[in-house]
Amino acid sequence: MILSTSCLFIHWFFLFFSFFTSKGDDNRRESSAFINPDMDTETYYEGKNMALFEEEMDSTPMVSSFLNKLANYTNLTQGVREHEEAEDGVRRAAVMVPHMGTFIGVYLPCMQNILGVILFLRLTWIVGTAGILGSFAIVSMCCICTLLTAISMSAIATNGVVPAGGSYYMISRSLGPEFGGAVGLCLYLGTTFAGSLYILGTIEILLLYIIPPEKVVKETTANDMRIYGTCCLLLMALVVFVGVKYVNKLALVFLSCVVLSIMATYAGAIKTAIKPSNFSVCLLGNRTLKNEMFEKCAKTDVELWNLFCDSPYLNATCDEYFALNNLTEIQATPGVLGEVINDNLWGNYGPDNMVIERKNLSSVPAEANNDKLKNYVFNDWATYFTLLVGIYFPSVTGIMAGSNRSGDLRDAQRSIPIGTILAILTTSFIYISFVVLFGACIEGVVLRDKFGFSVKTKPVISILAWPSPWVIVIGSFFSCCGAGLQSLTGAHHRVIEGLQDGVGGLQPMLQTVFGHGKANGEPTWALLLTVGICEIGILIASLDHVAPILSMFFLMCYLFVNLACAVQTLLCTPNWRPRFKFYHWTLSFLGMSLCLSLMFISSWIYALVVIVIAGCIYKYIEYKGAVKEWGDGIRGLSLNAARYALIRLEEAPLHTKNWRPQLLVLCKLNSDLEVTHPRLLSFATQLKAGKGLTIVCSVLEGTYMTRGDEAKKGEQNLKAAMAAEKTKGFSHVVVSSSLRDGFSILIQSAGLGGMKHNAVLMAWPTGWKQDRDSSVRRNFIETVRETTSAHQALLVAKNIDHFPANQERLKEGTVDVWWIVHDGGLLMLLPFLLSQHKVWRKCKMRIFTVAQMDDNSIQMKKDLQMFLYQLRLNAVVEVVEMHDSDISAFTYEKTLVMEQRSQMLKQMQLSRTEREREAQLIHDRNTASHSAANDKAAGATSDRVHMTWTKDKLQNERNKHKENMAVKDMFNMKPEWENLNHSNVRRMHTAVKLNEVVVKKSCNSELVLLNMPGPPKNKKGDDNYMEFLEVLMEGLDRVLLVRGGGREVITIYS
């Protein structure tokens, strides 16, 4: 298999080489991932037998060309550059890296990262404290968690080419840039704190087991850890800065130390089963003594005597417990014995400073002497099960080491699953076997001795090693050094991935702050950041305190890996086709649940902190906006959730309590395709406050074939205007043969399923009087009719450019509602919705209603106040009485001017052809009349006199008309009034009287809401409808005409 893969790789390499050497220009860039349509298509396909498709070759090349390019595709780092540099706009320098197989590229790195400091320094203590069964449960939980995560990761890794970037790349492409940024940060912080953990382990081995205990600082051991740890960190940072290649070259050496240490432990266990080792433990009563200060376990030993007595003589005063109890020396590794297994089977948890005692050994109790407690081995802090879980989990991390090298692998899709799962199974076997070996071969009091003070201050695991304990000491020391270097190297490269990938708003920040480095691309500032964060972990100065922090970050990362696989599997997206088939969404959910459980089991405080950090990064990238669209699973999940919600919305009609205005905003675009009235979007924002549905639309006249690009540009301008006005919603521009048809299409079909608009917001056509073309007036009136037919509410804003912007704050004022007719309560609901926004929050609401002669205005006011009380609305109520009065001369004048203007508009609407046809008809009639008159006798009588108009006669008729007009003016033009349409007069009278009252009461209000009367059923009255509305709103600045949709939108019930 390896040979065939190598041959295939060589074949691909030569194809790749021959393809690019045949190009004349090496700087050409691919316009897609696989296809390069640089060649002259017409020349290439000339004379071919595919002439039928020759016009489509630019966008859809031949299959042979596609396959040729596909064969030349590679998953190396430079391949990634070619795949994505079209999005980045920057060409990266080519980096040639060797190709590695499964064993070298994945299996060994995972083994090196998984087996480390916890195995050598804390596993024996965990077994002694939790017992064999408890330790088995801890190891099993953690190993199952990583195994399930590896299965999910294998599915993701085999779903397409995995370039350099590894786990970060996989998660970001599966869950999107927001999750990718959050996981990338967790992975970075986890790797950085792993460096702190390994450095603290290195210093612990150095200070306790290698050099004599000559401390730099005499007071506390924690300060020793801080000083030596800082020096070690600076030394490692210098090595990484000088060259990462040296770290990579030493990796095999460090791994060899780990393997030799493990083999020495197994060999020692076998040797112990045959012959116990020479290590012994000294017990005083049943208490374990620190034997580093004496050589012989006997009261006759002077050094031991001086530890508990005030003088070396027999009559000295000694500690009471020392005097009453005998000394017992037992073997630290007695061999595989049932008694040892039984003693270590169950847990031995205890509080802080509890002396470690042997269970089955009796002792005489005595009064405790705190000064002498330092001679015993005791717990340095309280122990419990969840604490041990948090400390142990870092020992199973490192499963991402293989995927992080994906760009260096020969076949990442094959190597990552096999190598990672084999490494987890191998290390799981090692950990479980060590739990059994430790529990069966080592005494319990020794296992519970964390630092090995009872065995001459040696690592407890080293007393089991063969041929010498120094194999473990030296091997674990170099293993921790190597792991620390690898962590520093890997951590600051996570910053490189963020720089190259451009994750949302993180990329500019990372590029500005940490993008500076050496000429070879190593980011110096990123290394300094990593060192600074790593120093925080070193200042904690305790391996046991750093381990749970490290566990949180890696568990969060593993949680997202499982989530990514589960989401992709459940969505069944067409692109989800992993080559690794041994996965299931239930396994991913189980792994995700186990990760979350382990987080809170280890430390619920740390878990909450890490979740908050990841959430903040997620919201920051979401706020800044993703730079790229990666086709992630979260988008597919959103689509599925939206589809489910839309289907559910249509199952039952909307209840009145859930009604809110879902707006269709009809915008007008100018000749530059910019929004003419951006304040219309501001008002929509203030009315909606980001809730519900908002669809901003516009219409272009023409055909989509000719104006398709303009429609796309207009839609982009709509989106930009919406972003500027903070309007959350959707935008759409349609191209129609006429504006009227476009508006009709939008009103009928905008929205989807249950998410359809129920209200239309538009601006009042201000210049309709000056426009000779009546299309503006007709479009507006037909829009009103269509919204009424569709049972949708209509909001028309007059002087929309005078409305306040989102940045303004109205300090005081009123929003006046003139409730003339009941429209379902929309008039009263709108001011309440506006008051929720900061712009209108300090404005008070006033409601005016009109009382006729037959109405009891006092009772009306009481009833309205009670109604508003039940609606939970705070408003001032006022009833305005409008008495019946005679129609004024002003009303007649208004009506006369309106009708005369309508007649004039009708005449102006005649086309040139119609005017010529009418002139010809008049000429024909005059000719016929003159012919008839000439044929008759001169004395013949006739009923009608046909006159031939001359210039003088026309002037005389005009003078007579002026004289008649002067006479009519003297008598108040009564004859002209009698010819007026009485319906128009009555309508004008209502508009004039209502306008007088509204202007009197609300001329200084910030906003006036009026009932909008509907257009006449007879379209012959359309000419006068706009005039009525103009009179109704005359003298008012900000007006919102409201026409209900024919349903109740507000209720008094809960």
CSV table of C-alpha atoms in Angstrom, one decimal, residues 278-558:
chain,number,residue,atom,x,y,z
A,278,ASN,CA,15.6,-2.8,48.0
A,279,PHE,CA,13.5,0.3,48.6
A,280,SER,CA,11.9,0.3,52.1
A,281,VAL,CA,9.6,2.6,54.0
A,282,CYS,CA,9.9,3.6,57.6
A,283,LEU,CA,6.7,3.8,59.7
A,284,LEU,CA,6.3,5.2,63.2
A,285,GLY,CA,3.2,3.4,64.4
A,286,ASN,CA,1.1,3.6,61.3
A,287,ARG,CA,2.4,6.9,60.1
A,288,THR,CA,4.8,7.3,57.2
A,289,LEU,CA,8.1,9.0,57.9
A,290,LYS,CA,10.3,11.1,55.6
A,291,ASN,CA,13.4,9.1,55.4
A,292,GLU,CA,15.6,11.6,53.7
A,293,MET,CA,17.1,12.7,57.0
A,294,PHE,CA,18.1,9.3,58.4
A,295,GLU,CA,19.6,6.1,57.1
A,296,LYS,CA,18.3,3.4,59.5
A,297,CYS,CA,14.7,2.9,60.5
A,298,ALA,CA,15.5,2.4,64.3
A,299,LYS,CA,15.2,4.5,67.4
A,300,THR,CA,18.8,3.9,68.0
A,301,ASP,CA,19.6,5.9,64.8
A,302,VAL,CA,20.9,9.3,66.1
A,303,GLU,CA,19.5,11.3,63.2
A,304,LEU,CA,16.1,9.8,63.6
A,305,TRP,CA,16.3,10.2,67.4
A,306,ASN,CA,17.1,13.9,67.0
A,307,LEU,CA,14.1,14.5,64.8
A,308,PHE,CA,11.7,13.7,67.7
A,309,CYS,CA,13.8,14.3,70.9
A,310,ASP,CA,15.4,17.5,72.2
A,311,SER,CA,18.8,15.9,72.9
A,312,PRO,CA,20.7,12.8,71.8
A,313,TYR,CA,20.7,11.3,75.3
A,314,LEU,CA,18.3,8.5,76.6
A,315,ASN,CA,16.8,10.8,79.2
A,316,ALA,CA,15.8,13.4,76.6
A,317,THR,CA,12.2,14.6,76.3
A,318,CYS,CA,10.8,13.0,73.1
A,319,ASP,CA,7.5,13.4,71.2
A,320,GLU,CA,4.7,11.5,72.9
A,321,TYR,CA,3.7,9.6,69.7
A,322,PHE,CA,7.4,8.7,69.1
A,323,ALA,CA,7.7,7.4,72.6
A,324,LEU,CA,4.5,5.3,72.6
A,325,ASN,CA,4.9,3.7,69.1
A,326,ASN,CA,7.4,1.4,67.5
A,327,LEU,CA,9.2,1.8,64.2
A,328,THR,CA,8.3,-0.6,61.4
A,329,GLU,CA,10.2,-1.0,58.1
A,330,ILE,CA,8.3,-2.4,55.2
A,331,GLN,CA,9.2,-2.9,51.6
A,332,ALA,CA,8.0,-0.2,49.1
A,333,THR,CA,7.6,-2.7,46.3
A,334,PRO,CA,6.8,-6.1,47.9
A,335,GLY,CA,5.8,-7.7,44.6
A,336,VAL,CA,2.5,-8.7,43.2
A,337,LEU,CA,0.6,-9.5,46.4
A,338,GLY,CA,-3.1,-9.8,47.1
A,339,GLU,CA,-2.7,-7.9,50.3
A,340,VAL,CA,-1.2,-4.9,48.4
A,341,ILE,CA,-4.0,-5.1,45.8
A,342,ASN,CA,-6.7,-5.2,48.5
A,343,ASP,CA,-5.1,-2.2,50.3
A,344,ASN,CA,-5.0,-0.2,47.1
A,345,LEU,CA,-8.3,-1.2,45.7
A,346,TRP,CA,-10.4,1.6,47.2
A,347,GLY,CA,-9.7,5.3,47.5
A,348,ASN,CA,-8.0,7.1,50.4
A,349,TYR,CA,-9.1,10.7,50.2
A,350,GLY,CA,-8.3,13.0,53.0
A,351,PRO,CA,-8.2,16.7,54.1
A,352,ASP,CA,-5.3,19.0,53.9
A,353,ASN,CA,-2.2,18.3,56.1
A,354,MET,CA,-3.5,14.8,56.9
A,355,VAL,CA,-0.6,12.4,57.8
A,356,ILE,CA,-0.5,9.4,55.5
A,357,GLU,CA,-1.1,6.3,57.5
A,358,ARG,CA,-1.1,2.5,56.8
A,359,LYS,CA,-4.6,1.1,57.3
A,360,ASN,CA,-3.9,-2.4,58.7
A,361,LEU,CA,-1.1,-1.3,61.1
A,362,SER,CA,-2.1,-0.4,64.7
A,363,SER,CA,-0.7,2.5,66.6
A,364,VAL,CA,-1.1,4.2,70.1
A,365,PRO,CA,-2.8,7.5,69.8
A,366,ALA,CA,-1.2,10.5,71.4
A,367,GLU,CA,-1.5,14.3,71.5
A,368,ALA,CA,-0.4,15.8,68.3
A,369,ASN,CA,2.7,17.9,68.2
A,370,ASN,CA,2.5,20.3,65.3
A,371,ASP,CA,6.3,20.9,65.4
A,372,LYS,CA,7.0,17.3,64.7
A,373,LEU,CA,4.4,16.9,61.9
A,374,LYS,CA,6.9,18.0,59.4
A,375,ASN,CA,8.8,14.7,59.9
A,376,TYR,CA,5.8,12.8,58.5
A,377,VAL,CA,4.5,12.4,54.9
A,378,PHE,CA,1.2,14.3,54.7
A,379,ASN,CA,-1.2,15.6,52.1
A,380,ASP,CA,-0.2,18.9,50.8
A,381,TRP,CA,-3.9,19.7,50.0
A,382,ALA,CA,-7.3,18.1,50.3
A,383,THR,CA,-7.9,15.3,47.9
A,384,TYR,CA,-11.2,14.3,46.2
A,385,PHE,CA,-12.3,12.5,43.1
A,386,THR,CA,-13.1,15.5,40.9
A,387,LEU,CA,-9.7,17.1,41.7
A,388,LEU,CA,-7.9,14.0,40.4
A,389,VAL,CA,-9.9,14.1,37.2
A,390,GLY,CA,-8.7,17.7,36.5
A,391,ILE,CA,-5.1,16.8,37.3
A,392,TYR,CA,-5.0,13.6,35.2
A,393,PHE,CA,-6.8,14.8,32.0
A,394,PRO,CA,-3.7,16.7,30.6
A,395,SER,CA,-2.0,13.3,30.4
A,396,VAL,CA,-4.4,12.2,27.6
A,397,THR,CA,-4.2,15.5,25.6
A,398,GLY,CA,-2.0,15.7,22.5
A,399,ILE,CA,-4.3,13.8,20.2
A,400,MET,CA,-4.3,16.8,17.8
A,401,ALA,CA,-0.5,16.5,17.3
A,402,GLY,CA,-1.0,14.4,14.1
A,403,SER,CA,-3.7,16.6,12.6
A,404,ASN,CA,-1.6,19.7,13.3
A,405,ARG,CA,1.0,18.2,10.9
A,406,SER,CA,-1.6,17.6,8.2
A,407,GLY,CA,0.4,19.8,5.7
A,408,ASP,CA,3.4,17.5,6.1
A,409,LEU,CA,1.7,14.2,5.6
A,410,ARG,CA,1.8,12.2,2.5
A,411,ASP,CA,-1.9,11.2,2.8
A,412,ALA,CA,-3.5,13.1,5.6
A,413,GLN,CA,-6.9,11.5,5.1
A,414,ARG,CA,-5.5,8.1,5.7
A,415,SER,CA,-2.8,8.9,8.2
A,416,ILE,CA,-4.7,11.0,10.7
A,417,PRO,CA,-7.5,8.5,11.6
A,418,ILE,CA,-5.2,5.5,11.7
A,419,GLY,CA,-2.3,7.1,13.5
A,420,THR,CA,-4.4,9.1,16.0
A,421,ILE,CA,-6.7,6.2,17.0
A,422,LEU,CA,-3.7,3.7,17.3
A,423,ALA,CA,-1.8,6.2,19.5
A,424,ILE,CA,-4.9,6.6,21.8
A,425,LEU,CA,-5.4,2.9,22.0
A,426,THR,CA,-1.7,2.4,22.8
A,427,THR,CA,-1.5,5.1,25.4
A,428,SER,CA,-4.8,4.0,27.0
A,429,PHE,CA,-3.3,0.5,27.3
A,430,ILE,CA,-0.2,1.9,28.9
A,431,TYR,CA,-2.2,4.0,31.4
A,432,ILE,CA,-4.5,1.2,32.4
A,433,SER,CA,-1.7,-1.3,32.7
A,434,PHE,CA,0.3,1.2,34.8
A,435,VAL,CA,-2.8,1.7,37.1
A,436,VAL,CA,-2.9,-2.1,37.7
A,437,LEU,CA,0.9,-2.4,38.1
A,438,PHE,CA,1.1,0.4,40.5
A,439,GLY,CA,-1.8,-0.8,42.6
A,440,ALA,CA,-0.5,-4.4,42.6
A,441,CYS,CA,3.2,-3.8,43.2
A,442,ILE,CA,3.6,-0.6,45.3
A,443,GLU,CA,2.6,-0.1,48.9
A,444,GLY,CA,-0.4,2.3,49.4
A,445,VAL,CA,1.5,4.6,51.7
A,446,VAL,CA,4.2,5.0,49.1
A,447,LEU,CA,1.6,5.6,46.3
A,448,ARG,CA,-0.1,8.3,48.3
A,449,ASP,CA,3.3,10.0,48.8
A,450,LYS,CA,3.2,12.5,46.0
A,451,PHE,CA,6.8,13.6,46.0
A,452,GLY,CA,8.5,10.3,47.2
A,453,PHE,CA,9.7,11.7,50.5
A,454,SER,CA,9.3,8.2,52.0
A,455,VAL,CA,11.7,6.6,49.5
A,456,LYS,CA,14.7,8.9,49.8
A,457,THR,CA,13.0,11.7,47.7
A,458,LYS,CA,12.7,9.8,44.5
A,459,PRO,CA,9.8,9.7,42.0
A,460,VAL,CA,7.6,6.9,43.2
A,461,ILE,CA,7.5,5.4,39.7
A,462,SER,CA,11.3,5.2,39.7
A,463,ILE,CA,11.4,2.7,42.5
A,464,LEU,CA,9.7,0.3,40.2
A,465,ALA,CA,12.1,0.9,37.3
A,466,TRP,CA,14.9,-1.4,36.2
A,467,PRO,CA,17.8,-1.3,36.1
A,468,SER,CA,18.0,2.0,38.0
A,469,PRO,CA,15.6,4.7,39.2
A,470,TRP,CA,17.8,7.3,37.3
A,471,VAL,CA,16.4,5.9,34.0
A,472,ILE,CA,13.0,7.4,35.0
A,473,VAL,CA,14.5,10.6,36.5
A,474,ILE,CA,16.6,11.4,33.5
A,475,GLY,CA,14.0,10.2,31.0
A,476,SER,CA,11.2,12.2,32.5
A,477,PHE,CA,13.4,15.3,32.7
A,478,PHE,CA,14.2,15.3,29.1
A,479,SER,CA,10.7,14.3,28.2
A,480,CYS,CA,9.3,17.3,30.0
A,481,CYS,CA,12.0,19.6,28.4
A,482,GLY,CA,11.1,18.4,24.9
A,483,ALA,CA,7.3,18.7,25.5
A,484,GLY,CA,7.8,22.2,26.8
A,485,LEU,CA,9.7,23.2,23.6
A,486,GLN,CA,7.1,21.6,21.4
A,487,SER,CA,4.4,23.5,23.2
A,488,LEU,CA,6.1,26.8,22.8
A,489,THR,CA,6.7,26.1,19.2
A,490,GLY,CA,3.1,24.9,18.5
A,491,ALA,CA,1.5,27.7,20.5
A,492,HIS,CA,2.9,30.7,18.7
A,493,HIS,CA,2.2,28.9,15.4
A,494,ARG,CA,-1.5,29.0,16.3
A,495,VAL,CA,-1.1,32.8,16.0
A,496,ILE,CA,0.3,32.3,12.5
A,497,GLU,CA,-2.8,30.3,11.5
A,498,GLY,CA,-5.0,33.2,12.7
A,499,LEU,CA,-2.9,35.6,10.7
A,500,GLN,CA,-3.0,33.6,7.5
A,501,ASP,CA,-6.6,32.6,7.9
A,502,GLY,CA,-8.2,36.0,8.5
A,503,VAL,CA,-10.8,35.0,11.1
A,504,GLY,CA,-13.3,37.8,11.2
A,505,GLY,CA,-12.2,40.7,13.3
A,506,LEU,CA,-9.2,38.9,14.8
A,507,GLN,CA,-7.1,39.1,11.7
A,508,PRO,CA,-6.4,42.8,11.7
A,509,MET,CA,-5.6,42.8,15.4
A,510,LEU,CA,-3.3,39.8,15.1
A,511,GLN,CA,-1.6,41.3,12.1
A,512,THR,CA,-1.0,44.6,13.7
A,513,VAL,CA,0.2,43.4,17.1
A,514,PHE,CA,1.8,40.1,16.4
A,515,GLY,CA,2.5,40.0,12.6
A,516,HIS,CA,6.1,41.3,13.0
A,517,GLY,CA,8.8,38.7,13.0
A,518,LYS,CA,12.0,37.4,11.4
A,519,ALA,CA,12.6,37.2,7.6
A,520,ASN,CA,11.9,33.5,7.6
A,521,GLY,CA,8.3,34.1,8.7
A,522,GLU,CA,8.7,33.3,12.5
A,523,PRO,CA,6.5,35.8,14.4
A,524,THR,CA,8.7,37.3,17.1
A,525,TRP,CA,5.9,39.2,18.7
A,526,ALA,CA,3.7,36.1,18.8
A,527,LEU,CA,6.5,34.2,20.5
A,528,LEU,CA,6.7,37.0,23.1
A,529,LEU,CA,3.0,36.8,23.7
A,530,THR,CA,3.2,33.0,24.2
A,531,VAL,CA,6.1,33.5,26.6
A,532,GLY,CA,4.1,36.1,28.6
A,533,ILE,CA,1.1,33.8,28.9
A,534,CYS,CA,3.3,30.9,29.8
A,535,GLU,CA,4.9,32.9,32.5
A,536,ILE,CA,1.4,33.4,34.1
A,537,GLY,CA,1.2,29.6,34.5
A,538,ILE,CA,4.7,29.4,35.9
A,539,LEU,CA,3.9,32.1,38.5
A,540,ILE,CA,1.2,29.8,39.8
A,541,ALA,CA,4.1,27.6,40.8
A,542,SER,CA,2.1,24.4,41.1
A,543,LEU,CA,1.7,21.7,38.6
A,544,ASP,CA,-1.5,20.6,40.3
A,545,HIS,CA,-3.1,24.0,39.9
A,546,VAL,CA,-2.0,24.5,36.3
A,547,ALA,CA,-3.3,21.1,35.2
A,548,PRO,CA,-7.0,21.8,35.6
A,549,ILE,CA,-6.6,25.1,33.7
A,550,LEU,CA,-5.0,23.2,30.9
A,551,SER,CA,-7.8,20.6,31.0
A,552,MET,CA,-10.5,23.2,30.5
A,553,PHE,CA,-9.0,24.6,27.3
A,554,PHE,CA,-8.4,21.2,25.7
A,555,LEU,CA,-11.8,19.9,26.8
A,556,MET,CA,-13.5,23.0,25.2
A,557,CYS,CA,-11.5,22.3,22.0
A,558,TYR,CA,-12.5,18.6,22.0
